[in-house]
Short mmCIF file of C-alpha atoms in Angstrom, two decimals:
data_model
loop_
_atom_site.label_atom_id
_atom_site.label_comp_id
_atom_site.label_asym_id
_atom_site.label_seq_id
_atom_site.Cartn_x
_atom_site.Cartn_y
_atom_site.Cartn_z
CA UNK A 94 -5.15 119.07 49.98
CA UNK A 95 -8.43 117.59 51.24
CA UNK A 96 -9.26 113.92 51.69
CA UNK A 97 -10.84 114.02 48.60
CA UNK A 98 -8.57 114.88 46.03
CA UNK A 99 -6.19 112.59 47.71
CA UNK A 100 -8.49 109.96 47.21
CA UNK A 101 -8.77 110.93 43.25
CA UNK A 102 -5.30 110.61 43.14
CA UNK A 103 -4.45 107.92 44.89
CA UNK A 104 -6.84 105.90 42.91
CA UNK A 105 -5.74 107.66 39.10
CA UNK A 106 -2.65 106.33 40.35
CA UNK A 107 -3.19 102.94 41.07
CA UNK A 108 -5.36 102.62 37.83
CA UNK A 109 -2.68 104.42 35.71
CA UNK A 110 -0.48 101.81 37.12
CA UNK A 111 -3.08 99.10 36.84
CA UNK A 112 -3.31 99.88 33.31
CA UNK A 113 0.40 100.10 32.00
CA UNK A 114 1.28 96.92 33.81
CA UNK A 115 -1.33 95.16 32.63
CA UNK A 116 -0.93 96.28 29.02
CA UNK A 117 2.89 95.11 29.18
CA UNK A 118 1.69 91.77 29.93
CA UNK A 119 -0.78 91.95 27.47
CA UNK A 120 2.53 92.58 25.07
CA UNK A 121 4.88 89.50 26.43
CA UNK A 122 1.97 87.40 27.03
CA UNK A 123 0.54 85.56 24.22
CA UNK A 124 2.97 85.92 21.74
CA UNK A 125 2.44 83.47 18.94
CA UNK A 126 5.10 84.09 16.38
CA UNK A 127 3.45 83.54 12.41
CA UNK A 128 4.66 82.93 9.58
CA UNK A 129 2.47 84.05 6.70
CA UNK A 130 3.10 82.34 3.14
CA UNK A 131 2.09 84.22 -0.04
CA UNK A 132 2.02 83.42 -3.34
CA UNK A 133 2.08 85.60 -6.44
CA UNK A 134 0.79 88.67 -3.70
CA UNK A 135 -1.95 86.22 -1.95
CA UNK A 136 -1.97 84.99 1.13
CA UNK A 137 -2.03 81.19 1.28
CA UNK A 138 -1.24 80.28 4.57
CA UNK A 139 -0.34 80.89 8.52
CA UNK A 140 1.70 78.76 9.74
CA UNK A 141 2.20 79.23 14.35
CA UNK A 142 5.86 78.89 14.80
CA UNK A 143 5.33 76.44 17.63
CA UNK A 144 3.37 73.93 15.25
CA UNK A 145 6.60 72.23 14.20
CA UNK A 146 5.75 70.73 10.95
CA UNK A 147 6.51 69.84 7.74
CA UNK A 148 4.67 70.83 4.65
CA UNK A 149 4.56 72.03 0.82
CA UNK A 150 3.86 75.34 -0.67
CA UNK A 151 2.63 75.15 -4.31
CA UNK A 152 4.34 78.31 -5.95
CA UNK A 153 3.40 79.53 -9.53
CA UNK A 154 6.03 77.14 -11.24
CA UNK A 155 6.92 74.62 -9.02
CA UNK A 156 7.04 73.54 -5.18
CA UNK A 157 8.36 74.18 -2.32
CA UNK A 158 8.78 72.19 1.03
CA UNK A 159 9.31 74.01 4.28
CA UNK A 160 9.43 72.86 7.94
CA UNK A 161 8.88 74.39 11.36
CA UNK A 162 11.47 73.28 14.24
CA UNK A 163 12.01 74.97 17.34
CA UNK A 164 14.60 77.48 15.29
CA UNK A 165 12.08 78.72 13.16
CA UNK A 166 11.14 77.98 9.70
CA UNK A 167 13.27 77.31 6.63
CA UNK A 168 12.76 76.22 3.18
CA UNK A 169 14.50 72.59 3.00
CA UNK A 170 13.31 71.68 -0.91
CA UNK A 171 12.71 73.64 -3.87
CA UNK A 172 12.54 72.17 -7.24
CA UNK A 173 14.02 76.12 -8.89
CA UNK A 174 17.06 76.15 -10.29
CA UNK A 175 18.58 79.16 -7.69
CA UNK A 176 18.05 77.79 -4.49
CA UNK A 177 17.81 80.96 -3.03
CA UNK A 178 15.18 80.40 -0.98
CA UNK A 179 16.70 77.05 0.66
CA UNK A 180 20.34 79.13 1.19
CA UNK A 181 18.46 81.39 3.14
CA UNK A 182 18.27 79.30 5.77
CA UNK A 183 16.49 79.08 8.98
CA UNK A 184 14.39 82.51 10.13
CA UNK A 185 12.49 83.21 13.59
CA UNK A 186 12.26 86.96 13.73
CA UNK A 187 9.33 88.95 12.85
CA UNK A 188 9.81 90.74 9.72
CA UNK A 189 12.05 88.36 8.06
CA UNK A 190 11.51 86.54 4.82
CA UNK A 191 12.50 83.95 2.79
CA UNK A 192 11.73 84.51 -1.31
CA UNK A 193 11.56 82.08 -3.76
CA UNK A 194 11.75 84.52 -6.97
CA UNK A 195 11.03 81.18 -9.62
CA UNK A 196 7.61 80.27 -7.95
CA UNK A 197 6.76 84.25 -6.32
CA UNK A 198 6.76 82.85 -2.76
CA UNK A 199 7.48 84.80 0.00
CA UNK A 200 7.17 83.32 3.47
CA UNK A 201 7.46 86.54 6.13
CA UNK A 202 7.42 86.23 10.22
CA UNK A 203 4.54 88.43 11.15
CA UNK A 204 5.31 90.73 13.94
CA UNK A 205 2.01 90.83 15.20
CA UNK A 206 1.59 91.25 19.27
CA UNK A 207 5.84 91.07 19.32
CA UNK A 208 7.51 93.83 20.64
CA UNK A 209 10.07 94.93 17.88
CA UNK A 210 13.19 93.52 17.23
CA UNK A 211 16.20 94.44 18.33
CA UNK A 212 17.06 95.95 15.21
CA UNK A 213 15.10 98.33 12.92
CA UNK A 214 16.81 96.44 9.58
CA UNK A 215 18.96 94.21 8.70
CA UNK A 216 21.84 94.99 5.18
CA UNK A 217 22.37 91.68 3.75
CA UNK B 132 -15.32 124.50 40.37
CA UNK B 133 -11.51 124.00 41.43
CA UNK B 134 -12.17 120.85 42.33
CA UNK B 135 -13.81 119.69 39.02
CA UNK B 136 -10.70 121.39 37.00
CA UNK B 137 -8.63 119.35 39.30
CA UNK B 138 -10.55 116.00 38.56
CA UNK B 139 -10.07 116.92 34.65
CA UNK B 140 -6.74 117.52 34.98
CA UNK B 141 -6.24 114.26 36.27
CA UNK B 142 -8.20 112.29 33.81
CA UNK B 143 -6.62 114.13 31.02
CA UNK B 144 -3.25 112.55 32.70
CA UNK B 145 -4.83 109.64 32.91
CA UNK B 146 -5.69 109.67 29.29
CA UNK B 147 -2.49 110.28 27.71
CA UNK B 148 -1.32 107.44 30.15
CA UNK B 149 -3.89 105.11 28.70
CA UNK B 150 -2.79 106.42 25.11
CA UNK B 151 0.72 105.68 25.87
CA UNK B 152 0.15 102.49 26.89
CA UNK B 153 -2.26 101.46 24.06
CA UNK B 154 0.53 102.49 21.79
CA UNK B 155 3.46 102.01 23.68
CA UNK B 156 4.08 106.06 22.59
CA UNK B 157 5.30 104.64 18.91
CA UNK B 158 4.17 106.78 15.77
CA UNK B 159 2.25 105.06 13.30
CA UNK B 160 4.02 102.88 11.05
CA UNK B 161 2.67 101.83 7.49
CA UNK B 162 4.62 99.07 5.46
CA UNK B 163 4.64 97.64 1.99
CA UNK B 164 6.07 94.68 0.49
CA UNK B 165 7.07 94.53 -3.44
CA UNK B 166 8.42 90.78 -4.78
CA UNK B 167 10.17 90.45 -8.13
CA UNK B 168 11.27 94.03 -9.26
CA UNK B 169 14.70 93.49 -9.49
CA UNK B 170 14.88 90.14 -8.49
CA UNK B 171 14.72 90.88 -4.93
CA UNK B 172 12.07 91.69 -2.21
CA UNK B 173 11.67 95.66 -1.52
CA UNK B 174 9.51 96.55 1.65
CA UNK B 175 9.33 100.44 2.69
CA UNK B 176 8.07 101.55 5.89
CA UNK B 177 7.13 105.11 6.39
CA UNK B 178 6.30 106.98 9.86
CA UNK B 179 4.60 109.15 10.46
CA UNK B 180 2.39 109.65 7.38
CA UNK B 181 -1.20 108.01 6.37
CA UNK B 182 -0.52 108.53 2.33
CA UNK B 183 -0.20 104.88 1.05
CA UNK B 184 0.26 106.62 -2.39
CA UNK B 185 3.91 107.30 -1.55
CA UNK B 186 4.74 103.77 -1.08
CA UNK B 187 2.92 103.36 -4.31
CA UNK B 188 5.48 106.00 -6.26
CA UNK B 189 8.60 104.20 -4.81
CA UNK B 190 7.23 100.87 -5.93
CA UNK B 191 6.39 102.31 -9.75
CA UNK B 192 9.86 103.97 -9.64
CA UNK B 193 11.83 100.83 -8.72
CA UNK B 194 9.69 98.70 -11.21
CA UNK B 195 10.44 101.10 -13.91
CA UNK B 196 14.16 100.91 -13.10
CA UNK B 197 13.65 97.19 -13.45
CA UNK B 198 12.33 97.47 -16.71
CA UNK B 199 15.19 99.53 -18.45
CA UNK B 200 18.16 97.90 -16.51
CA UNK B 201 17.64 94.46 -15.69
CA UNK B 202 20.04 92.64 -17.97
CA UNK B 203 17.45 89.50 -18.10
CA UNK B 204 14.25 91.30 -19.82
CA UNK B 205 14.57 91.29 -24.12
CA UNK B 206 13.19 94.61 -24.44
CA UNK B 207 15.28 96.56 -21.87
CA UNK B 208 17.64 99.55 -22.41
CA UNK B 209 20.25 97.03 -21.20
CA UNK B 210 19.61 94.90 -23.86
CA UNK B 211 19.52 97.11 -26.80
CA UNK B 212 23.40 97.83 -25.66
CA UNK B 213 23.91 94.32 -25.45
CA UNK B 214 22.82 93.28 -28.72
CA UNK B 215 25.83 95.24 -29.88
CA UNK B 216 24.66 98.40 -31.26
CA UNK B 217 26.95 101.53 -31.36
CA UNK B 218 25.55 104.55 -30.08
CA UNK B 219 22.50 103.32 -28.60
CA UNK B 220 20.00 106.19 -26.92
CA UNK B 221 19.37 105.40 -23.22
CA UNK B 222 17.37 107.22 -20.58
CA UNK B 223 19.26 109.98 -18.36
CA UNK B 224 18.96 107.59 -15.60
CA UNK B 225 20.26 104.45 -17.57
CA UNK B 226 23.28 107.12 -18.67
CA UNK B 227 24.03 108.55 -15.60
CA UNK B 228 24.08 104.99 -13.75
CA UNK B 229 26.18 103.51 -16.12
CA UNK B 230 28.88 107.14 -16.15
CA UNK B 231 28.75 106.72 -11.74
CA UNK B 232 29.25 102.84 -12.42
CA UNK B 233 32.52 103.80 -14.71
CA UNK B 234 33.91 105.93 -12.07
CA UNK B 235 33.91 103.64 -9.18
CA UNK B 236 35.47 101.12 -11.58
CA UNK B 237 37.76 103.79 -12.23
CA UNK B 238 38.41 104.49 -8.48
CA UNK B 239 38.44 100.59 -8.26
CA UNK B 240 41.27 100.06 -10.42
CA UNK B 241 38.96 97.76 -12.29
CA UNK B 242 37.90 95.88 -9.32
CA UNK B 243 33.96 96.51 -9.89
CA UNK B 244 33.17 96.25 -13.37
CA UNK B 245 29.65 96.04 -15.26
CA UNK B 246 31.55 93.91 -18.61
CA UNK B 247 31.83 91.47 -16.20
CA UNK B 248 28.47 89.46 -17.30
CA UNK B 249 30.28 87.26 -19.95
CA UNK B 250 32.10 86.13 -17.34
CA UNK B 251 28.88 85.61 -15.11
CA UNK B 252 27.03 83.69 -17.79
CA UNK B 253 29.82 81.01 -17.80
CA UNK B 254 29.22 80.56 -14.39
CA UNK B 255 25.94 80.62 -14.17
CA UNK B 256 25.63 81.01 -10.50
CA UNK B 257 21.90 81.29 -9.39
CA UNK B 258 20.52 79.10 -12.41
CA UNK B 259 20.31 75.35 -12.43
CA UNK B 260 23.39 75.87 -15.53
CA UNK B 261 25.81 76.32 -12.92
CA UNK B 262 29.30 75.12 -13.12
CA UNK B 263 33.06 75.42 -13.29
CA UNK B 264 34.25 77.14 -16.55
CA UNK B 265 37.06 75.90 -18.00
CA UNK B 266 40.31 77.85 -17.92
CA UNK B 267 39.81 78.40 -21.91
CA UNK B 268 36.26 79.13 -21.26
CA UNK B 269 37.52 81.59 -18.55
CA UNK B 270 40.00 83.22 -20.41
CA UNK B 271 37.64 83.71 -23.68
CA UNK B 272 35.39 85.75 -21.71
CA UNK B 273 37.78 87.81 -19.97
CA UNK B 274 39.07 89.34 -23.11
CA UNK B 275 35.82 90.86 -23.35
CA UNK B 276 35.84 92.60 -19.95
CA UNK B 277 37.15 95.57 -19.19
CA UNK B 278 35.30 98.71 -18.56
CA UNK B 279 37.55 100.66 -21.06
CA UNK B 280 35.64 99.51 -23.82
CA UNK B 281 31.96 101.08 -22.79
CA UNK B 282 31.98 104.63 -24.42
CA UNK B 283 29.37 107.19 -23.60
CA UNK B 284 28.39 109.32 -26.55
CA UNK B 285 26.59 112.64 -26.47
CA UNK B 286 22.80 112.85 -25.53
CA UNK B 287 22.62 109.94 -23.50
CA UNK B 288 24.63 107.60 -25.88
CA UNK B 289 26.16 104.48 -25.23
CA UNK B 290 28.22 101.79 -27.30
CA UNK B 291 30.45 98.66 -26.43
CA UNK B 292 33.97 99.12 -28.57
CA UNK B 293 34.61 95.33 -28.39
CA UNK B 294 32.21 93.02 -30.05
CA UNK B 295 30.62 90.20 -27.53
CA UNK B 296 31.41 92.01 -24.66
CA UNK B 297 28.06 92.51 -22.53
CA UNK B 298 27.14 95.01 -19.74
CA UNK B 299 25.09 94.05 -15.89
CA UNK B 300 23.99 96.83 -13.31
CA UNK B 301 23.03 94.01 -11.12
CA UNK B 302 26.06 95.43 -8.80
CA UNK B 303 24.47 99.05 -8.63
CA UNK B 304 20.96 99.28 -9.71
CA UNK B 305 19.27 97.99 -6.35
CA UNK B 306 21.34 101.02 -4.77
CA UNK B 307 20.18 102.92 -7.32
CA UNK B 308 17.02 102.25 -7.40
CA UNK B 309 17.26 102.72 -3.06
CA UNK B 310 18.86 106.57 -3.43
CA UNK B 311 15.71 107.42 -5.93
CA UNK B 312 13.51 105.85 -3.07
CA UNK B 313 14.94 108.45 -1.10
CA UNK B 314 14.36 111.43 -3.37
CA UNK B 315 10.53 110.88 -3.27
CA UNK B 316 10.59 110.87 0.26
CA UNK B 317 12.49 114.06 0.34
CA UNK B 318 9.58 115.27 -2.52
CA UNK B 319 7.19 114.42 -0.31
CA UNK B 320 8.27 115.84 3.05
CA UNK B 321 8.85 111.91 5.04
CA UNK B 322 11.00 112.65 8.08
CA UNK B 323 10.89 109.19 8.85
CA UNK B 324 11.69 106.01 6.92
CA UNK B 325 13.51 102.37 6.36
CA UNK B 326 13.78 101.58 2.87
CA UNK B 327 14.94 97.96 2.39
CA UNK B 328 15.81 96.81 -1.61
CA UNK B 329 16.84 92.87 -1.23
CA UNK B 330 19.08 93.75 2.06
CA UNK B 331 20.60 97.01 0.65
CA UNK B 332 19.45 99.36 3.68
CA UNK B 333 18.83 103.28 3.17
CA UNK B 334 17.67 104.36 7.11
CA UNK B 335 16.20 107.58 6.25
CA UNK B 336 16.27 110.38 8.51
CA UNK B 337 16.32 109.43 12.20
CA UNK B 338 13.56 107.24 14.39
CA UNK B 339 10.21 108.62 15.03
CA UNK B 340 11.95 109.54 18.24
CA UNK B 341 14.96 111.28 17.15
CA UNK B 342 17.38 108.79 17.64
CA UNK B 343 19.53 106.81 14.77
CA UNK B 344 18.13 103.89 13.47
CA UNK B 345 19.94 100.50 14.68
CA UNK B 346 20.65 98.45 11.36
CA UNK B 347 22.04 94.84 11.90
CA UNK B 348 24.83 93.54 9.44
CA UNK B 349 23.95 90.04 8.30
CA UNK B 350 26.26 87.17 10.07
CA UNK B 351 28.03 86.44 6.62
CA UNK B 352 27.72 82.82 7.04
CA UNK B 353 25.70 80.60 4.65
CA UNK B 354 22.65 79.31 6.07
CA UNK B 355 22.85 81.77 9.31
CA UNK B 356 19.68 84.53 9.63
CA UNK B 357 21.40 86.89 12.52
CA UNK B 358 23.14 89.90 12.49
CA UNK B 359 26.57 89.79 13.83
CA UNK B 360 27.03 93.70 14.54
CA UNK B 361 24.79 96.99 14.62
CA UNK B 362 25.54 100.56 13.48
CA UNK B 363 23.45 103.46 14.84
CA UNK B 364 22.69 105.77 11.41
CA UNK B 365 20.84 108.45 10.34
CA UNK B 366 20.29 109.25 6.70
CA UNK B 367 22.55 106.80 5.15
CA UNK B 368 22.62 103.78 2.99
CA UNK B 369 23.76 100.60 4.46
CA UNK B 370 24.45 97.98 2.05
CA UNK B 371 26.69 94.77 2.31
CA UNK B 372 28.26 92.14 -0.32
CA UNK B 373 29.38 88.75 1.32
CA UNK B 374 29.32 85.02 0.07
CA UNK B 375 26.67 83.92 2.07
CA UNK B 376 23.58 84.73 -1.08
CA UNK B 377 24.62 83.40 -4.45
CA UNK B 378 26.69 80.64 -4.56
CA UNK B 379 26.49 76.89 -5.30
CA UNK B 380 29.39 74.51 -3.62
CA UNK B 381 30.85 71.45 -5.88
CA UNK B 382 33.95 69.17 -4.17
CA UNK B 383 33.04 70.59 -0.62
CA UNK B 384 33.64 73.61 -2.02
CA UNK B 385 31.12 77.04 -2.24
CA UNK B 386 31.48 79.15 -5.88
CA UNK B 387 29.83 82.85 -4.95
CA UNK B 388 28.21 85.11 -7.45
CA UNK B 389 31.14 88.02 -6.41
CA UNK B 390 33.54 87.58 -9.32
CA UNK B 391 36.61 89.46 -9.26
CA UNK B 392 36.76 90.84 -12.95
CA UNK B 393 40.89 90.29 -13.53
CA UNK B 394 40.86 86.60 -13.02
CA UNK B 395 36.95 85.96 -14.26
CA UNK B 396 36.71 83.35 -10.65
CA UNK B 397 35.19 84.50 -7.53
CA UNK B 398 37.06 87.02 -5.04
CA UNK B 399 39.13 85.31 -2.92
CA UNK B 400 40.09 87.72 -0.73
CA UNK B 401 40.10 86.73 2.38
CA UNK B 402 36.49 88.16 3.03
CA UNK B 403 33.36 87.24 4.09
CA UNK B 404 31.86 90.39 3.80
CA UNK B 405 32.26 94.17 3.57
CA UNK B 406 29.32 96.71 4.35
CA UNK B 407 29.16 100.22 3.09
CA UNK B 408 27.86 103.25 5.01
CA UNK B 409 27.01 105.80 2.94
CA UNK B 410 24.92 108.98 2.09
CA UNK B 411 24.63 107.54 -1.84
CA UNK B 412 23.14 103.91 -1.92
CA UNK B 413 24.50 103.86 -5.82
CA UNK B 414 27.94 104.12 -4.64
CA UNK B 415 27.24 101.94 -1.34
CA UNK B 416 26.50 99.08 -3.48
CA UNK B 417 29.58 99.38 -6.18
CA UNK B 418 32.08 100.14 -3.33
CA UNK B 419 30.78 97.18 -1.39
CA UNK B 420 31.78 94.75 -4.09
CA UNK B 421 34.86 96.55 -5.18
CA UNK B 422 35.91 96.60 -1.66
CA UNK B 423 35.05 92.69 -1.26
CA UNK B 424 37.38 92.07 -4.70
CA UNK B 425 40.23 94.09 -3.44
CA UNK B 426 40.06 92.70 0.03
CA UNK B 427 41.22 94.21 3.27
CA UNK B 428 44.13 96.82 2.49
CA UNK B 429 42.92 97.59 -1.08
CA UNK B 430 39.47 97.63 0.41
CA UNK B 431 40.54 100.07 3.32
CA UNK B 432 42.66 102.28 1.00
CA UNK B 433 39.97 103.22 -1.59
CA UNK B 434 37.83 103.99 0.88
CA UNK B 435 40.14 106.65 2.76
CA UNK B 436 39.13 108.67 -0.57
CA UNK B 437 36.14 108.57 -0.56
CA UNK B 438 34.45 111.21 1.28
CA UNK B 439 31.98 110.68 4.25
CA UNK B 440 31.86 106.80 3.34
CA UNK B 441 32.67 104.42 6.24
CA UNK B 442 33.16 100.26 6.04
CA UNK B 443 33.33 97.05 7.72
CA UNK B 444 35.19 94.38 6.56
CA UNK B 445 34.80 90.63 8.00
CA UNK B 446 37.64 88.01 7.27
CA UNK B 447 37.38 84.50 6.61
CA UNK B 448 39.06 84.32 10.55
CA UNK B 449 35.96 86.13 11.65
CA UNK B 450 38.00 89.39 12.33
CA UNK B 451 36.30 92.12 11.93
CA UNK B 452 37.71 95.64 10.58
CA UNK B 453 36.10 99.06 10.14
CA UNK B 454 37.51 102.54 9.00
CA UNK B 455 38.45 104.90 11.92
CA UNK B 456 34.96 106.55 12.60
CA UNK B 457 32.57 103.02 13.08
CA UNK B 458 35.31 101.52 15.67
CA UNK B 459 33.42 103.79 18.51
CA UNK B 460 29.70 103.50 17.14
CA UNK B 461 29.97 99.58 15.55
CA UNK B 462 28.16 97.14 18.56
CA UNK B 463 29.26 93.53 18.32
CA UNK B 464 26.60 91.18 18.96
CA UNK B 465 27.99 87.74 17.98
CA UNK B 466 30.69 86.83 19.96
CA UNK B 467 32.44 84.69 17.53
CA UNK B 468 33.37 87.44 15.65
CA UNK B 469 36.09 89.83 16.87
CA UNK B 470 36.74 93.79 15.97
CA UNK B 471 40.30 94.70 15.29
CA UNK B 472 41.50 98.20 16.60
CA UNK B 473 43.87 99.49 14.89
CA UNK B 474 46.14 101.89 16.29
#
């Protein structure tokens, strides 16, 4: 092998490596978990998970009050009669959602730049 | 000239490196979300494919089953049997639902049954009309469930034998709904999907990458957003019934939406959940609320007939139980919960 090729190698190598390094940090850096509120199919708001918050959602019926702590965001009021959307609870993890059927809400964790969960679904 | 094929060579290397990297070697996923149909939240993902028009097929299909089942809508099929009719014409699919929902009640001993809406409406579980029936109130609208009474006639026929008794597919029609889901994607060549109806899981085929999809089962405690175990699966329905969804608490104490039909109150079985693996989502979603009514031994003995269907059953101690194939393939990931080996 002559000095040469070694050379091309040595430095396809380095910027192969270069490369898939710095596109892994480019994947755990920087996350900033969303969470993207629709109503009735439009997109109203999005919300970073780190802005911890308080604040109301005007759905097609009625409203809603959610808040952002550090365990994510949850739907703590809702003036509809199921309550679904408040039993739900607390979510964090990109992809899931909270519905409020009554007032066609649907707050969803965007997985954008977030590797993918650990799971590919959840049954519930 | 060697030397040039040499330096191609290794930018060509270098290029699929870069491509890996830029897509961290995944196929391309393409997602939908549908809100309402059904009173739940359907999202399909597909791999592999750039035809947005198959997503838009599911979501017709499972609107359209919406419209002719859902118990809720004046002009459904559903209705026109509820409004007390004899031999009212249905759809195939309304038919056939209702005949596979009469079997696993059947199988059930009783234990799912779609007469149980009386019963439901007392309750009212989900609306802001809920409350405790009375035991008079209770034992009205039991006499008016029983899955005896629906009769299917010829050409797609139905009629109720006992007047004010009412029918729901709310227990079977988002599996339903999930297993026709699946036969477009078989139409249509997907190798590669994750069909989600409201929670009931259908992981079709395998990961872009061959291996079995993980699916999480859904910590069955109210207010909680984890999964407490994962199944690997390929081709099969996942779907789970548990406490933790409909319910409304009075006295310190939570009312679910899983009634058990012979005592017109909510199962107390000892359960928090029970999942269903299965290759039919229809049946996935009866057996998992049959199973949750009949609790753990019932539960475990209907399912050992059932062929190529596989459970897991959570108690209120937080044990957690699964026929004999899932104990080796069933990964506990919440360590408050505890899986019971039988011998």
């Amino acid at each position: 092998m002559k000095k040469f090729d070694i050379i091309i190698i040595a430095s396809a190598l380095v910027i192969g490596m270069a490369l898939l390094i710095g596109g892994s940090i480019n994947r755990s850096e920087g996350i900033n978990i969303t969470a993207e509120v629709t109503v009735a199919g439009k997109l109203i708001e999005t919300r970073s998970l780190d802005d911890f918050t308080e604040f109301e959602i005007n759905g097609t019926v009625g409203k809603l009050t959610a808040d952002i702590t550090p365990d994510g965001i949850a739907v703590i009021f809702a003036d509809c009669p199921s309550q679904d959307c408040v039993h739900t609870g607390r979510i964090n993890s990109p992809g899931e959602v909270i519905v409020c059927l009554p007032n066609q809400v649907l707050i969803r964790i965007s997985d954008n730049n977030v590797s993918r969960t650990e799971v590919d679904a959840v049954a519930k | 000239m060697v030397r040039s094929v040499k330096i191609m060579a290794l930018l060509l290397a270098l290029g699929t490196l870069l491509g890996c990297a830029e897509r961290g070697g995944e196929v391309k996923a393409m997602s939908d979300i549908l809100v309402g149909a059904l009173d739940t939240v359907s999202t399909v993902t597909l791999y592999g494919t750039e035809d947005r028009s198959i997503i838009g097929d599911i979501f017709d299909a499972v609107s359209d089953i919406d419209a002719r089942m859902s118990a809720h809508s004046a002009d459904s099929e559903l209705a026109q049997i509820n409004s007390g009719g004899n031999d009212v014409t249905v759809s195939q699919d309304t038919y056939d639902l209702i005949e596979k929902a009469l079997e696993i009640s059947e199988a059930s001993d009783g234990a799912f049954d779609i007469t149980i809406r009386e019963v439901m409406e007392l309750w009212g579980i989900g609306t802001d009309a809920a409350r405790i029936p009375s035991d008079i109130e209770l034992a009205d609208a039991l006499r008016r469930v029983d899955y005896q009474n629906v009769s299917l006639g010829e050409k797609y026929t139905v009629s109720l034998t006992k007047p004010g008794m009412s029918i729901d597919l709310g227990g079977i029609a988002k599996g339903y709904a999930c297993d026709i889901a699946v036969s477009i994607l078989r139409e249509r060549g997907i190798e590669h999907a994750l069909i989600d109806l409201g929670g009931n899981i259908y992981a079709y085929g395998s990961k872009p990458d061959g291996l079995p999809w993980s699916v999480g089962v859904k910590t069955p405690i109210a207010g909680e957003n984890g999964y407490f175990c994962v199944v690997r699966v390929s081709s099969r329905a996942v779907v789970t019934s548990g406490v933790y969804e409909r319910y409304f608490a009075q006295d310190g104490k939570i009312y679910h939406h899983i009634m058990n039909p012979s005592t017109g109150k909510p199962a107390d079985s000892g359960l928090l959940s029970v999942t269903i693996i299965s290759q039919s989502s229809t049946k996935a979603d009866a057996l998992s609320t049959a199973c949750f009514v009949l609790g753990l031994e019932r539960g475990m003995d209907l399912l050992s007939e059932m062929e190529n269907t596989q459970g897991i059953f959570v108690t209120d101690s937080y044990e957690v139980y699964t026929t004999p194939e899932l104990t080796d393939i069933i990964e506990l990931t919440d360590d408050r919960f505890t899986l019971v080996k039988e011998q």
